[in-house]
Short mmCIF file of C-alpha atoms and ligand atoms in Angstrom, two decimals:
data_model
loop_
_atom_site.label_atom_id
_atom_site.label_comp_id
_atom_site.label_asym_id
_atom_site.label_seq_id
_atom_site.Cartn_x
_atom_site.Cartn_y
_atom_site.Cartn_z
CA MET E 178 9.76 35.32 -29.80
CA LYS E 179 10.76 32.05 -31.45
CA LEU E 180 12.60 31.03 -28.30
CA ALA E 181 9.59 31.76 -26.18
CA LYS E 182 7.45 29.59 -28.48
CA LEU E 183 9.99 26.82 -28.27
CA GLY E 184 9.96 27.11 -24.49
CA LEU E 185 6.20 26.86 -24.42
CA GLY E 186 6.27 23.87 -26.75
CA LEU E 187 8.80 22.12 -24.55
CA ALA E 188 6.79 22.81 -21.41
CA LEU E 189 3.71 21.38 -23.11
CA ALA E 190 5.63 18.28 -24.22
CA VAL E 191 6.95 17.68 -20.69
CA CYS E 192 3.47 18.15 -19.32
CA LEU E 193 1.95 15.64 -21.75
CA ALA E 194 4.73 13.13 -21.11
CA SER E 195 4.17 13.27 -17.38
CA THR E 196 0.43 12.77 -17.87
CA ALA E 197 1.09 9.72 -20.00
CA SER E 198 3.20 8.14 -17.26
CA ALA E 199 1.06 9.45 -14.39
CA GLN E 200 1.24 7.30 -11.34
CA THR E 201 -1.64 6.76 -8.96
CA THR E 202 -0.69 5.83 -5.43
CA MET E 203 -3.02 3.70 -3.31
CA ARG E 204 -2.70 2.46 0.25
CA ILE E 205 -3.15 -1.01 1.71
CA SER E 206 -2.88 -1.97 5.38
CA ILE E 207 -2.73 -4.95 7.73
CA SER E 208 -2.90 -5.17 11.51
CA VAL E 209 0.11 -7.49 11.92
CA GLY E 210 3.79 -6.99 11.08
CA GLN E 211 5.50 -7.17 7.69
CA ASN E 212 7.30 -10.42 8.53
CA SER E 213 4.08 -12.42 8.51
CA HIS E 214 1.61 -14.28 6.31
CA GLN E 215 -0.32 -11.05 5.79
CA GLY E 216 2.87 -9.07 5.18
CA VAL E 217 3.72 -11.51 2.40
CA GLY E 218 0.17 -11.05 1.12
CA ILE E 219 0.26 -7.27 0.74
CA ASP E 220 3.91 -7.14 -0.39
CA VAL E 221 3.19 -9.58 -3.22
CA PHE E 222 -0.04 -7.74 -4.04
CA ALA E 223 1.81 -4.41 -4.30
CA ALA E 224 4.54 -5.87 -6.51
CA GLU E 225 2.01 -7.64 -8.76
CA VAL E 226 -0.16 -4.56 -9.24
CA GLU E 227 2.86 -2.46 -10.13
CA LYS E 228 4.12 -5.09 -12.54
CA ARG E 229 0.76 -5.73 -14.17
CA THR E 230 -0.01 -2.01 -14.64
CA ALA E 231 3.53 -1.14 -15.79
CA GLY E 232 3.99 1.04 -12.73
CA ARG E 233 0.92 3.22 -13.33
CA TYR E 234 -0.39 2.10 -9.95
CA LYS E 235 1.80 2.16 -6.90
CA ILE E 236 0.60 0.42 -3.75
CA GLN E 237 1.94 1.77 -0.46
CA THR E 238 1.99 -0.87 2.25
CA PHE E 239 1.26 -0.24 5.95
CA TYR E 240 1.85 -2.80 8.69
CA ASN E 241 1.10 -3.27 12.40
CA GLY E 242 -2.15 -1.34 12.39
CA ALA E 243 -0.30 1.86 11.41
CA LEU E 244 -3.53 3.10 9.77
CA GLY E 245 -5.74 1.64 12.53
CA GLY E 246 -7.06 -1.77 13.54
CA GLU E 247 -9.02 -3.98 11.17
CA ARG E 248 -12.43 -2.45 11.90
CA GLU E 249 -11.07 1.04 11.36
CA SER E 250 -9.34 0.03 8.13
CA ILE E 251 -12.49 -1.60 6.76
CA GLU E 252 -14.41 1.56 7.63
CA ALA E 253 -11.78 3.70 5.87
CA VAL E 254 -12.00 1.51 2.76
CA GLN E 255 -15.78 1.74 2.80
CA LEU E 256 -15.57 5.54 3.03
CA GLY E 257 -12.80 5.71 0.43
CA THR E 258 -10.28 7.51 2.65
CA GLN E 259 -8.09 4.43 2.17
CA GLU E 260 -8.27 2.39 -1.05
CA LEU E 261 -7.37 -1.10 0.16
CA THR E 262 -6.95 -3.35 3.16
CA MET E 263 -6.22 -6.99 3.84
CA THR E 264 -8.18 -8.10 6.86
CA SER E 265 -9.37 -11.15 8.72
CA THR E 266 -13.13 -11.67 8.72
CA GLY E 267 -13.14 -10.70 12.42
CA PRO E 268 -14.93 -7.35 12.13
CA ILE E 269 -16.52 -8.07 8.72
CA PRO E 270 -19.99 -9.08 10.01
CA ASN E 271 -20.50 -5.49 11.19
CA PHE E 272 -20.32 -4.48 7.52
CA VAL E 273 -21.43 -7.58 5.58
CA PRO E 274 -23.67 -9.67 7.87
CA GLU E 275 -23.83 -12.57 5.35
CA ALA E 276 -20.15 -13.29 6.05
CA ARG E 277 -20.88 -14.23 9.69
CA ILE E 278 -21.49 -17.83 8.74
CA LEU E 279 -17.81 -18.34 7.80
CA ASP E 280 -16.67 -17.75 11.38
CA ILE E 281 -18.67 -20.56 12.97
CA PRO E 282 -16.30 -22.75 15.06
CA PHE E 283 -15.50 -26.21 13.66
CA LEU E 284 -17.43 -25.37 10.48
CA PHE E 285 -14.58 -26.62 8.29
CA SER E 286 -12.78 -29.92 8.75
CA GLY E 287 -9.45 -28.18 8.07
CA LYS E 288 -7.64 -25.72 5.85
CA ALA E 289 -8.11 -27.75 2.65
CA HIS E 290 -11.88 -27.88 3.17
CA ALA E 291 -12.02 -24.15 3.97
CA GLN E 292 -9.97 -23.24 0.91
CA ALA E 293 -12.16 -25.41 -1.31
CA VAL E 294 -15.30 -23.67 -0.02
CA LEU E 295 -13.82 -20.17 -0.38
CA ASP E 296 -12.46 -20.86 -3.87
CA GLY E 297 -15.67 -22.60 -4.94
CA PRO E 298 -19.15 -21.22 -5.68
CA ILE E 299 -20.08 -20.52 -2.03
CA GLY E 300 -16.98 -18.42 -1.38
CA GLN E 301 -17.07 -16.66 -4.72
CA ASP E 302 -20.73 -15.80 -4.27
CA MET E 303 -19.93 -14.45 -0.80
CA LEU E 304 -17.39 -12.05 -2.34
CA THR E 305 -20.20 -10.42 -4.34
CA LYS E 306 -22.11 -9.66 -1.10
CA PHE E 307 -19.55 -6.94 -0.40
CA ASP E 308 -20.50 -4.96 -3.55
CA SER E 309 -23.60 -3.27 -2.16
CA LYS E 310 -21.73 -2.19 0.98
CA GLY E 311 -19.17 -0.04 -0.81
CA PHE E 312 -16.48 -2.70 -1.25
CA LYS E 313 -14.97 -4.71 -4.05
CA ALA E 314 -13.77 -7.93 -2.43
CA LEU E 315 -10.87 -8.91 -4.70
CA ALA E 316 -10.05 -12.35 -3.32
CA TRP E 317 -10.10 -14.59 -0.28
CA ALA E 318 -6.80 -15.10 1.45
CA GLU E 319 -5.97 -16.80 4.73
CA ASN E 320 -5.35 -15.90 8.34
CA GLY E 321 -5.18 -19.53 9.46
CA VAL E 322 -6.62 -22.01 11.91
CA ARG E 323 -7.07 -20.40 15.33
CA HIS E 324 -5.71 -21.83 18.55
CA MET E 325 -5.95 -20.69 22.18
CA THR E 326 -3.27 -19.24 24.40
CA ASN E 327 -3.39 -18.05 28.00
CA SER E 328 -1.21 -17.20 30.95
CA LYS E 329 -3.07 -19.20 33.61
CA ARG E 330 -3.14 -22.93 32.89
CA ALA E 331 -2.73 -25.73 30.38
CA VAL E 332 -5.98 -26.29 28.50
CA ASN E 333 -6.64 -29.98 27.79
CA LEU E 334 -10.42 -30.10 28.02
CA PRO E 335 -13.14 -27.57 27.32
CA GLU E 336 -13.73 -27.38 31.12
CA ASP E 337 -10.27 -25.88 31.46
CA LEU E 338 -11.49 -22.81 29.56
CA LYS E 339 -14.19 -21.98 32.13
CA GLY E 340 -13.70 -18.54 33.64
CA LEU E 341 -10.72 -17.57 31.48
CA LYS E 342 -10.94 -13.95 30.44
CA MET E 343 -10.02 -13.94 26.77
CA ARG E 344 -9.62 -11.25 24.18
CA THR E 345 -11.80 -12.05 21.17
CA MET E 346 -12.20 -10.37 17.81
CA GLU E 347 -15.06 -7.91 17.44
CA ASN E 348 -17.18 -10.67 15.93
CA PRO E 349 -20.59 -11.67 17.30
CA VAL E 350 -20.22 -15.32 16.23
CA HIS E 351 -16.95 -15.68 18.12
CA VAL E 352 -18.32 -13.94 21.20
CA ALA E 353 -21.38 -16.23 21.30
CA ALA E 354 -19.32 -19.39 20.74
CA TYR E 355 -16.65 -18.61 23.31
CA LYS E 356 -19.32 -17.94 25.90
CA GLY E 357 -20.43 -21.49 25.11
CA PHE E 358 -17.01 -22.69 26.25
CA GLY E 359 -17.45 -20.79 29.52
CA ILE E 360 -14.88 -18.20 28.48
CA VAL E 361 -15.41 -14.59 29.54
CA PRO E 362 -15.02 -12.88 26.12
CA THR E 363 -13.53 -9.40 25.87
CA PRO E 364 -13.81 -8.06 22.29
CA MET E 365 -10.86 -5.82 21.49
CA ALA E 366 -9.05 -4.44 18.43
CA PHE E 367 -5.88 -6.35 17.59
CA PRO E 368 -3.37 -3.51 18.10
CA GLU E 369 -4.35 -3.42 21.80
CA VAL E 370 -3.94 -7.15 22.44
CA PHE E 371 -0.23 -7.41 23.29
CA THR E 372 -0.47 -4.77 26.01
CA ALA E 373 -3.71 -6.25 27.36
CA LEU E 374 -2.00 -9.65 27.70
CA GLN E 375 1.13 -8.09 29.19
CA GLN E 376 -0.80 -6.11 31.78
CA GLY E 377 -3.12 -8.98 32.60
CA THR E 378 -6.26 -7.13 31.49
CA VAL E 379 -7.12 -10.46 29.86
CA ASP E 380 -5.75 -13.97 30.56
CA GLY E 381 -5.61 -15.15 27.00
CA GLN E 382 -6.44 -14.78 23.34
CA GLU E 383 -6.88 -17.01 20.30
CA ASN E 384 -5.19 -16.72 16.92
CA PRO E 385 -3.47 -18.79 14.25
CA LEU E 386 0.20 -19.77 14.81
CA SER E 387 1.13 -17.24 12.10
CA VAL E 388 -0.32 -14.38 14.16
CA ILE E 389 0.95 -15.69 17.52
CA MET E 390 4.48 -15.75 16.10
CA ALA E 391 4.28 -12.45 14.20
CA ALA E 392 2.89 -10.64 17.25
CA LYS E 393 5.36 -12.36 19.62
CA PHE E 394 2.59 -13.41 21.99
CA ASP E 395 5.02 -16.05 23.33
CA GLN E 396 6.55 -13.17 25.33
CA VAL E 397 3.33 -12.68 27.28
CA GLN E 398 1.58 -16.09 27.13
CA LYS E 399 2.75 -19.36 28.67
CA HIS E 400 0.18 -21.89 27.44
CA LEU E 401 -0.82 -22.81 23.91
CA THR E 402 -3.39 -25.48 23.02
CA LEU E 403 -3.95 -26.49 19.41
CA THR E 404 -7.71 -26.26 19.69
CA GLY E 405 -8.07 -25.45 15.98
CA HIS E 406 -11.50 -24.18 16.96
CA VAL E 407 -12.12 -21.96 13.98
CA TYR E 408 -10.76 -21.29 10.49
CA SER E 409 -10.03 -17.62 10.00
CA PRO E 410 -10.24 -16.32 6.42
CA CYS E 411 -8.67 -13.10 5.21
CA VAL E 412 -10.00 -10.98 2.39
CA PHE E 413 -8.49 -8.35 0.08
CA LEU E 414 -10.89 -5.41 0.14
CA MET E 415 -10.92 -2.40 -2.14
CA ASN E 416 -13.09 0.70 -2.12
CA LYS E 417 -15.83 -0.02 -4.68
CA ALA E 418 -15.72 3.41 -6.37
CA ALA E 419 -11.92 3.24 -6.69
CA PHE E 420 -12.22 -0.20 -8.31
CA ASP E 421 -15.03 0.89 -10.65
CA LYS E 422 -12.88 3.78 -11.90
CA LEU E 423 -10.21 1.36 -13.19
CA SER E 424 -10.06 0.42 -16.88
CA THR E 425 -11.16 -3.12 -17.73
CA ALA E 426 -7.54 -4.22 -18.11
CA ASP E 427 -6.53 -2.65 -14.79
CA LYS E 428 -9.49 -4.30 -13.03
CA SER E 429 -8.13 -7.65 -14.19
CA ALA E 430 -4.65 -6.63 -13.06
CA PHE E 431 -5.90 -5.92 -9.51
CA LEU E 432 -7.97 -9.13 -9.38
CA GLU E 433 -5.07 -11.25 -10.64
CA ALA E 434 -2.64 -9.55 -8.27
CA ALA E 435 -4.90 -10.42 -5.33
CA LYS E 436 -5.08 -14.05 -6.47
CA VAL E 437 -1.31 -14.36 -6.76
CA ALA E 438 -0.93 -12.63 -3.38
CA ALA E 439 -3.44 -14.99 -1.74
CA LYS E 440 -1.46 -17.95 -3.01
CA ALA E 441 1.76 -16.61 -1.51
CA ASN E 442 -0.07 -15.82 1.71
CA ARG E 443 -1.50 -19.35 2.01
CA ALA E 444 1.93 -20.83 1.33
CA ARG E 445 3.37 -18.79 4.21
CA VAL E 446 0.56 -19.96 6.52
CA ALA E 447 1.39 -23.57 5.60
CA ASP E 448 5.03 -22.88 6.40
CA ASP E 449 4.16 -21.20 9.72
CA ASP E 450 1.87 -24.08 10.67
CA ALA E 451 4.62 -26.61 9.90
CA LYS E 452 7.23 -24.98 12.08
CA GLY E 453 5.12 -22.98 14.56
CA VAL E 454 4.88 -25.41 17.46
CA ALA E 455 8.64 -26.07 17.54
CA GLU E 456 9.38 -22.38 17.27
CA LEU E 457 6.96 -21.35 20.02
CA ARG E 458 8.25 -24.13 22.28
CA SER E 459 11.79 -22.92 21.74
CA LYS E 460 10.60 -19.50 22.90
CA GLY E 461 9.30 -20.98 26.15
CA MET E 462 5.65 -21.76 25.50
CA SER E 463 4.22 -24.97 26.80
CA VAL E 464 2.10 -26.58 24.08
CA VAL E 465 -0.79 -29.07 24.24
CA GLU E 466 -0.82 -30.48 20.72
CA ASN E 467 -3.53 -33.12 20.85
CA VAL E 468 -6.97 -32.45 22.22
CA ASP E 469 -10.14 -34.47 21.91
CA LYS E 470 -11.87 -32.17 19.40
CA ALA E 471 -15.20 -33.97 19.81
CA LYS E 472 -15.35 -32.73 23.41
CA PHE E 473 -14.83 -29.13 22.32
CA VAL E 474 -17.51 -29.53 19.64
CA ALA E 475 -19.89 -31.07 22.18
CA ALA E 476 -19.41 -28.09 24.50
CA LEU E 477 -20.83 -25.90 21.75
CA LEU E 478 -24.01 -27.89 21.06
CA PRO E 479 -26.34 -25.30 22.64
CA VAL E 480 -24.63 -22.54 20.66
CA TYR E 481 -24.95 -24.57 17.45
CA ALA E 482 -28.69 -24.85 18.03
CA GLU E 483 -28.76 -21.07 18.14
CA PHE E 484 -26.63 -20.76 14.96
CA ASP E 485 -28.91 -23.25 13.14
CA LYS E 486 -31.83 -20.91 13.86
CA GLN E 487 -29.91 -17.76 12.92
CA PHE E 488 -28.28 -18.94 9.70
CA GLY E 489 -30.52 -21.82 8.69
CA LYS E 490 -29.25 -25.35 9.21
CA ALA E 491 -29.35 -26.00 5.46
CA GLU E 492 -26.95 -23.09 4.80
CA ILE E 493 -24.51 -24.38 7.41
CA ASP E 494 -24.76 -27.97 6.13
CA LYS E 495 -24.09 -26.75 2.60
CA ILE E 496 -20.68 -25.55 3.78
CA ARG E 497 -20.03 -28.51 6.10
CA ASN E 498 -20.77 -31.03 3.36
CA PHE E 499 -19.06 -29.20 0.49
CA LYS E 500 -16.64 -31.45 -1.35
O1 LIG Q 251 -5.79 -10.53 11.15
O2 LIG Q 251 -7.74 -9.63 15.34
C1 LIG Q 251 -7.26 -10.76 15.16
O3 LIG Q 251 -7.14 -11.57 16.09
C2 LIG Q 251 -6.78 -11.15 13.79
O4 LIG Q 251 -6.63 -12.52 13.71
C3 LIG Q 251 -5.46 -10.47 13.51
O5 LIG Q 251 -5.63 -9.10 13.57
C4 LIG Q 251 -4.90 -10.84 12.16
#
């Protein structure tokens, strides 16, 4: 009898102890590989969350679109079937239309300007626009400055883009702008791009050096031109209900973790940008480094007129002129 009571007491104690140290596992995904600027981002995020919550939260990391492409992952986070994702803003306008403005070509003068806008009041206010759509946007991170690659010809002038069939992100702003260049845009999820380039379904694609290297597009693309036509942000997204359930201290832990992760991610982009051209050349790509950007901007003037109407010129100028 006594022994049985002791047994029961022990079982209860074990049960309580395991509740006290209960671990919640969450999932985060990216569409590119682990050895990349985004891989660094989610690896650091996972480590920081675990550290800052004393291991009560474990973040499982998924790479290479293992849980689906970016649009699918965003959808899953919105529904709550997946807690977290790190994604480019490519498919975001389909969920948060206000974010479209960030993907306007040549909106930012460079990475420093883009980072200042995203880290400043405009960017921080934009993060709150995700709230009513079922997301908690934890922090901006970076995909990088996008450049064009193709298998057909060297691109020196905007005219050289005419008639090229290019994979684009599933983003209406990109599709409209690339049409302005005379490109034939083919929106496609990222996990399909390598095969599409390999099989010649499309002639080219555009992405930051970080992505071109991580996805090994040099194996299926001959020509790279540093068009720098658009800055591509990334964002750490969490399911809103999952975030709201966290204690106040844990909310801070997740937010801080995303900030630290974004810093590491931006540092890796800087590193990739510094060595990317040499590395891609060594892998056989032929690179046009200097283009007359003003000519590429001029090619988009009719599209800009359309964007001014859609977004309001004042809203666009607010970003362009932000210091
Ligand atoms: O986020 O779809 C794209 O071209 C993105 O830049 C890529 O998935 C990395």
